[in-house]
Amino acid sequence: MPKRIPTISHIASLVLDLRTGLGAAKLSPSVKKITLFTTSRRGGVTAKKFWRQHLPRIAYNNPHVEFEVKVKDELNVRPRLYVSFEDANKKPLKIDCSHLKTPDGVCRRLLHEADGVPALLIGEDALADVVGSRQNKPRWEYYST
């Protein structure tokens, strides 16, 4: 049996989800690469949830950044996030995900350390396209980190 073809409204909701939310931010142009280390065994749940919930938004809004996820099959791997910069003067960042309790905390820490600026989420035209009318007042929403 063939797979169901996604509807336009479903695709629009997926794109809107990528453009809104906590991870929808532009990182500093000097950020070159983000690497996430986690384990496939128990532990590292916060890093895995960050990988599933926030990393797609960050990748969508930052096409200039290279993303890499390394999953080790060992128990003693501590979940960490490494951020590499193009500037030789700036040291690479190392964020220990095991001390942060939620994936939102990991995302906020990454955005703070990598000089993340909230992306423009919803403007008048985009809101009219999603809602289908211009009844609502024009508004601009930003996600506060």
PDB file of C-alpha atoms in Angstrom:
ATOM      1  CA  MET A   1       0.000   0.000   0.000  1.00  0.00           C
ATOM      2  CA  PRO A   2       1.484   3.411  -0.936  1.00  0.00           C
ATOM      3  CA  LYS A   3       2.271   5.979   1.717  1.00  0.00           C
ATOM      4  CA  ARG A   4      -0.167   8.784   2.195  1.00  0.00           C
ATOM      5  CA  ILE A   5       0.877  12.007   0.470  1.00  0.00           C
ATOM      6  CA  PRO A   6       1.147  14.844   3.000  1.00  0.00           C
ATOM      7  CA  THR A   7      -1.303  17.689   2.563  1.00  0.00           C
ATOM      8  CA  ILE A   8      -0.223  21.267   2.024  1.00  0.00           C
ATOM      9  CA  SER A   9      -1.527  22.283   5.446  1.00  0.00           C
ATOM     10  CA  HIS A  10       0.555  19.532   7.065  1.00  0.00           C
ATOM     11  CA  ILE A  11       3.683  20.697   5.235  1.00  0.00           C
ATOM     12  CA  ALA A  12       2.920  24.314   6.169  1.00  0.00           C
ATOM     13  CA  SER A  13       2.583  23.357   9.827  1.00  0.00           C
ATOM     14  CA  LEU A  14       5.944  21.528   9.695  1.00  0.00           C
ATOM     15  CA  VAL A  15       7.670  24.569   8.176  1.00  0.00           C
ATOM     16  CA  LEU A  16       5.987  26.885  10.684  1.00  0.00           C
ATOM     17  CA  ASP A  17       7.209  24.621  13.484  1.00  0.00           C
ATOM     18  CA  LEU A  18      10.774  24.941  12.138  1.00  0.00           C
ATOM     19  CA  ARG A  19      10.491  28.733  12.007  1.00  0.00           C
ATOM     20  CA  THR A  20       9.028  29.171  15.497  1.00  0.00           C
ATOM     21  CA  GLY A  21       9.949  27.996  18.953  1.00  0.00           C
ATOM     22  CA  LEU A  22      12.976  28.043  21.179  1.00  0.00           C
ATOM     23  CA  GLY A  23      15.565  26.848  18.645  1.00  0.00           C
ATOM     24  CA  ALA A  24      14.456  29.272  15.924  1.00  0.00           C
ATOM     25  CA  ALA A  25      17.420  31.617  16.244  1.00  0.00           C
ATOM     26  CA  LYS A  26      20.260  32.864  14.097  1.00  0.00           C
ATOM     27  CA  LEU A  27      23.624  31.987  15.578  1.00  0.00           C
ATOM     28  CA  SER A  28      26.690  34.158  15.228  1.00  0.00           C
ATOM     29  CA  PRO A  29      28.197  34.002  11.708  1.00  0.00           C
ATOM     30  CA  SER A  30      31.483  32.925  13.281  1.00  0.00           C
ATOM     31  CA  VAL A  31      29.965  29.586  14.403  1.00  0.00           C
ATOM     32  CA  LYS A  32      31.354  26.929  12.071  1.00  0.00           C
ATOM     33  CA  LYS A  33      30.351  23.552  13.499  1.00  0.00           C
ATOM     34  CA  ILE A  34      28.201  22.076  16.271  1.00  0.00           C
ATOM     35  CA  THR A  35      28.901  18.524  17.428  1.00  0.00           C
ATOM     36  CA  LEU A  36      26.699  16.596  19.855  1.00  0.00           C
ATOM     37  CA  PHE A  37      28.100  13.547  21.646  1.00  0.00           C
ATOM     38  CA  THR A  38      25.653  11.171  23.332  1.00  0.00           C
ATOM     39  CA  THR A  39      25.279   7.506  24.210  1.00  0.00           C
ATOM     40  CA  SER A  40      22.869   4.933  22.818  1.00  0.00           C
ATOM     41  CA  ARG A  41      22.548   3.303  26.219  1.00  0.00           C
ATOM     42  CA  ARG A  42      20.724   4.671  29.218  1.00  0.00           C
ATOM     43  CA  GLY A  43      21.643   8.159  30.199  1.00  0.00           C
ATOM     44  CA  GLY A  44      21.948  11.207  28.028  1.00  0.00           C
ATOM     45  CA  VAL A  45      18.177  11.643  27.773  1.00  0.00           C
ATOM     46  CA  THR A  46      18.470  15.429  27.857  1.00  0.00           C
ATOM     47  CA  ALA A  47      20.909  15.418  24.925  1.00  0.00           C
ATOM     48  CA  LYS A  48      18.722  13.022  22.933  1.00  0.00           C
ATOM     49  CA  LYS A  49      15.622  15.170  23.481  1.00  0.00           C
ATOM     50  CA  PHE A  50      17.613  18.270  22.491  1.00  0.00           C
ATOM     51  CA  TRP A  51      18.672  16.416  19.330  1.00  0.00           C
ATOM     52  CA  ARG A  52      15.048  15.605  18.426  1.00  0.00           C
ATOM     53  CA  GLN A  53      13.296  18.791  19.554  1.00  0.00           C
ATOM     54  CA  HIS A  54      15.646  21.734  19.065  1.00  0.00           C
ATOM     55  CA  LEU A  55      18.460  20.761  16.699  1.00  0.00           C
ATOM     56  CA  PRO A  56      16.193  20.663  13.590  1.00  0.00           C
ATOM     57  CA  ARG A  57      15.093  24.262  14.266  1.00  0.00           C
ATOM     58  CA  ILE A  58      18.652  25.440  14.804  1.00  0.00           C
ATOM     59  CA  ALA A  59      19.812  23.666  11.625  1.00  0.00           C
ATOM     60  CA  TYR A  60      16.931  25.126   9.574  1.00  0.00           C
ATOM     61  CA  ASN A  61      17.685  28.691  10.668  1.00  0.00           C
ATOM     62  CA  ASN A  62      21.489  28.361  10.324  1.00  0.00           C
ATOM     63  CA  PRO A  63      22.393  26.808   6.956  1.00  0.00           C
ATOM     64  CA  HIS A  64      26.000  28.054   7.286  1.00  0.00           C
ATOM     65  CA  VAL A  65      26.655  25.820  10.309  1.00  0.00           C
ATOM     66  CA  GLU A  66      27.760  22.194   9.971  1.00  0.00           C
ATOM     67  CA  PHE A  67      25.994  19.822  12.389  1.00  0.00           C
ATOM     68  CA  GLU A  68      27.270  16.460  13.545  1.00  0.00           C
ATOM     69  CA  VAL A  69      25.777  13.973  16.021  1.00  0.00           C
ATOM     70  CA  LYS A  70      27.957  11.167  17.341  1.00  0.00           C
ATOM     71  CA  VAL A  71      26.254   8.336  19.216  1.00  0.00           C
ATOM     72  CA  LYS A  72      28.581   6.018  21.140  1.00  0.00           C
ATOM     73  CA  ASP A  73      27.598   2.556  22.368  1.00  0.00           C
ATOM     74  CA  GLU A  74      29.335   2.940  25.713  1.00  0.00           C
ATOM     75  CA  LEU A  75      28.094   3.630  29.215  1.00  0.00           C
ATOM     76  CA  ASN A  76      30.714   6.135  30.315  1.00  0.00           C
ATOM     77  CA  VAL A  77      30.098   8.735  27.576  1.00  0.00           C
ATOM     78  CA  ARG A  78      28.991  12.063  29.007  1.00  0.00           C
ATOM     79  CA  PRO A  79      26.601  13.945  26.727  1.00  0.00           C
ATOM     80  CA  ARG A  80      28.345  17.077  25.490  1.00  0.00           C
ATOM     81  CA  LEU A  81      27.855  19.762  22.913  1.00  0.00           C
ATOM     82  CA  TYR A  82      30.906  21.254  21.179  1.00  0.00           C
ATOM     83  CA  VAL A  83      30.714  24.533  19.262  1.00  0.00           C
ATOM     84  CA  SER A  84      33.603  25.390  16.912  1.00  0.00           C
ATOM     85  CA  PHE A  85      34.217  28.909  15.618  1.00  0.00           C
ATOM     86  CA  GLU A  86      35.920  30.213  12.478  1.00  0.00           C
ATOM     87  CA  ASP A  87      37.834  32.779  14.513  1.00  0.00           C
ATOM     88  CA  ALA A  88      41.199  31.474  15.657  1.00  0.00           C
ATOM     89  CA  ASN A  89      41.028  33.796  18.681  1.00  0.00           C
ATOM     90  CA  LYS A  90      37.862  32.211  20.057  1.00  0.00           C
ATOM     91  CA  LYS A  91      38.176  28.921  21.933  1.00  0.00           C
ATOM     92  CA  PRO A  92      35.708  26.132  21.092  1.00  0.00           C
ATOM     93  CA  LEU A  93      32.820  25.909  23.539  1.00  0.00           C
ATOM     94  CA  LYS A  94      32.130  22.755  25.489  1.00  0.00           C
ATOM     95  CA  ILE A  95      28.632  22.469  27.014  1.00  0.00           C
ATOM     96  CA  ASP A  96      28.093  19.557  29.390  1.00  0.00           C
ATOM     97  CA  CYS A  97      24.499  18.371  28.854  1.00  0.00           C
ATOM     98  CA  SER A  98      24.500  16.023  31.849  1.00  0.00           C
ATOM     99  CA  HIS A  99      24.218  18.929  34.314  1.00  0.00           C
ATOM    100  CA  LEU A 100      21.359  20.608  32.456  1.00  0.00           C
ATOM    101  CA  LYS A 101      18.041  19.042  33.378  1.00  0.00           C
ATOM    102  CA  THR A 102      15.916  19.853  30.308  1.00  0.00           C
ATOM    103  CA  PRO A 103      16.508  20.098  26.546  1.00  0.00           C
ATOM    104  CA  ASP A 104      15.244  23.688  26.766  1.00  0.00           C
ATOM    105  CA  GLY A 105      18.097  24.435  29.171  1.00  0.00           C
ATOM    106  CA  VAL A 106      20.631  23.004  26.714  1.00  0.00           C
ATOM    107  CA  CYS A 107      19.157  25.094  23.899  1.00  0.00           C
ATOM    108  CA  ARG A 108      19.129  28.285  25.979  1.00  0.00           C
ATOM    109  CA  ARG A 109      22.737  27.712  27.013  1.00  0.00           C
ATOM    110  CA  LEU A 110      23.787  27.134  23.385  1.00  0.00           C
ATOM    111  CA  LEU A 111      21.996  30.278  22.199  1.00  0.00           C
ATOM    112  CA  HIS A 112      23.549  32.316  25.008  1.00  0.00           C
ATOM    113  CA  GLU A 113      27.091  31.023  24.450  1.00  0.00           C
ATOM    114  CA  ALA A 114      26.947  31.197  20.625  1.00  0.00           C
ATOM    115  CA  ASP A 115      25.403  34.698  20.550  1.00  0.00           C
ATOM    116  CA  GLY A 116      22.059  33.524  19.199  1.00  0.00           C
ATOM    117  CA  VAL A 117      19.604  36.176  18.043  1.00  0.00           C
ATOM    118  CA  PRO A 118      15.921  35.199  17.880  1.00  0.00           C
ATOM    119  CA  ALA A 119      14.786  34.716  14.302  1.00  0.00           C
ATOM    120  CA  LEU A 120      11.872  36.684  12.975  1.00  0.00           C
ATOM    121  CA  LEU A 121       8.909  34.441  13.580  1.00  0.00           C
ATOM    122  CA  ILE A 122       5.617  35.782  12.362  1.00  0.00           C
ATOM    123  CA  GLY A 123       5.045  38.929  10.365  1.00  0.00           C
ATOM    124  CA  GLU A 124       1.877  40.413   8.909  1.00  0.00           C
ATOM    125  CA  ASP A 125       2.173  38.625   5.556  1.00  0.00           C
ATOM    126  CA  ALA A 126       3.144  35.258   7.016  1.00  0.00           C
ATOM    127  CA  LEU A 127       0.325  35.476   9.541  1.00  0.00           C
ATOM    128  CA  ALA A 128      -2.161  36.268   6.770  1.00  0.00           C
ATOM    129  CA  ASP A 129      -0.946  33.271   4.771  1.00  0.00           C
ATOM    130  CA  VAL A 130      -1.337  30.917   7.715  1.00  0.00           C
ATOM    131  CA  VAL A 131      -4.643  32.283   9.011  1.00  0.00           C
ATOM    132  CA  GLY A 132      -6.061  33.043   5.573  1.00  0.00           C
ATOM    133  CA  SER A 133      -7.254  36.570   6.272  1.00  0.00           C
ATOM    134  CA  ARG A 134      -5.913  39.912   7.396  1.00  0.00           C
ATOM    135  CA  GLN A 135      -8.433  40.384  10.205  1.00  0.00           C
ATOM    136  CA  ASN A 136      -5.767  40.172  12.864  1.00  0.00           C
ATOM    137  CA  LYS A 137      -3.675  43.196  13.627  1.00  0.00           C
ATOM    138  CA  PRO A 138      -0.161  43.092  12.200  1.00  0.00           C
ATOM    139  CA  ARG A 139       2.228  41.855  14.792  1.00  0.00           C
ATOM    140  CA  TRP A 140       5.794  40.725  15.160  1.00  0.00           C
ATOM    141  CA  GLU A 141       6.631  38.002  17.616  1.00  0.00           C
ATOM    142  CA  TYR A 142      10.017  37.097  18.915  1.00  0.00           C
ATOM    143  CA  TYR A 143      10.889  34.205  21.146  1.00  0.00           C
ATOM    144  CA  SER A 144      12.587  35.342  24.301  1.00  0.00           C
ATOM    145  CA  THR A 145      15.520  33.158  25.338  1.00  0.00           C
TER     146      THR A 145
END
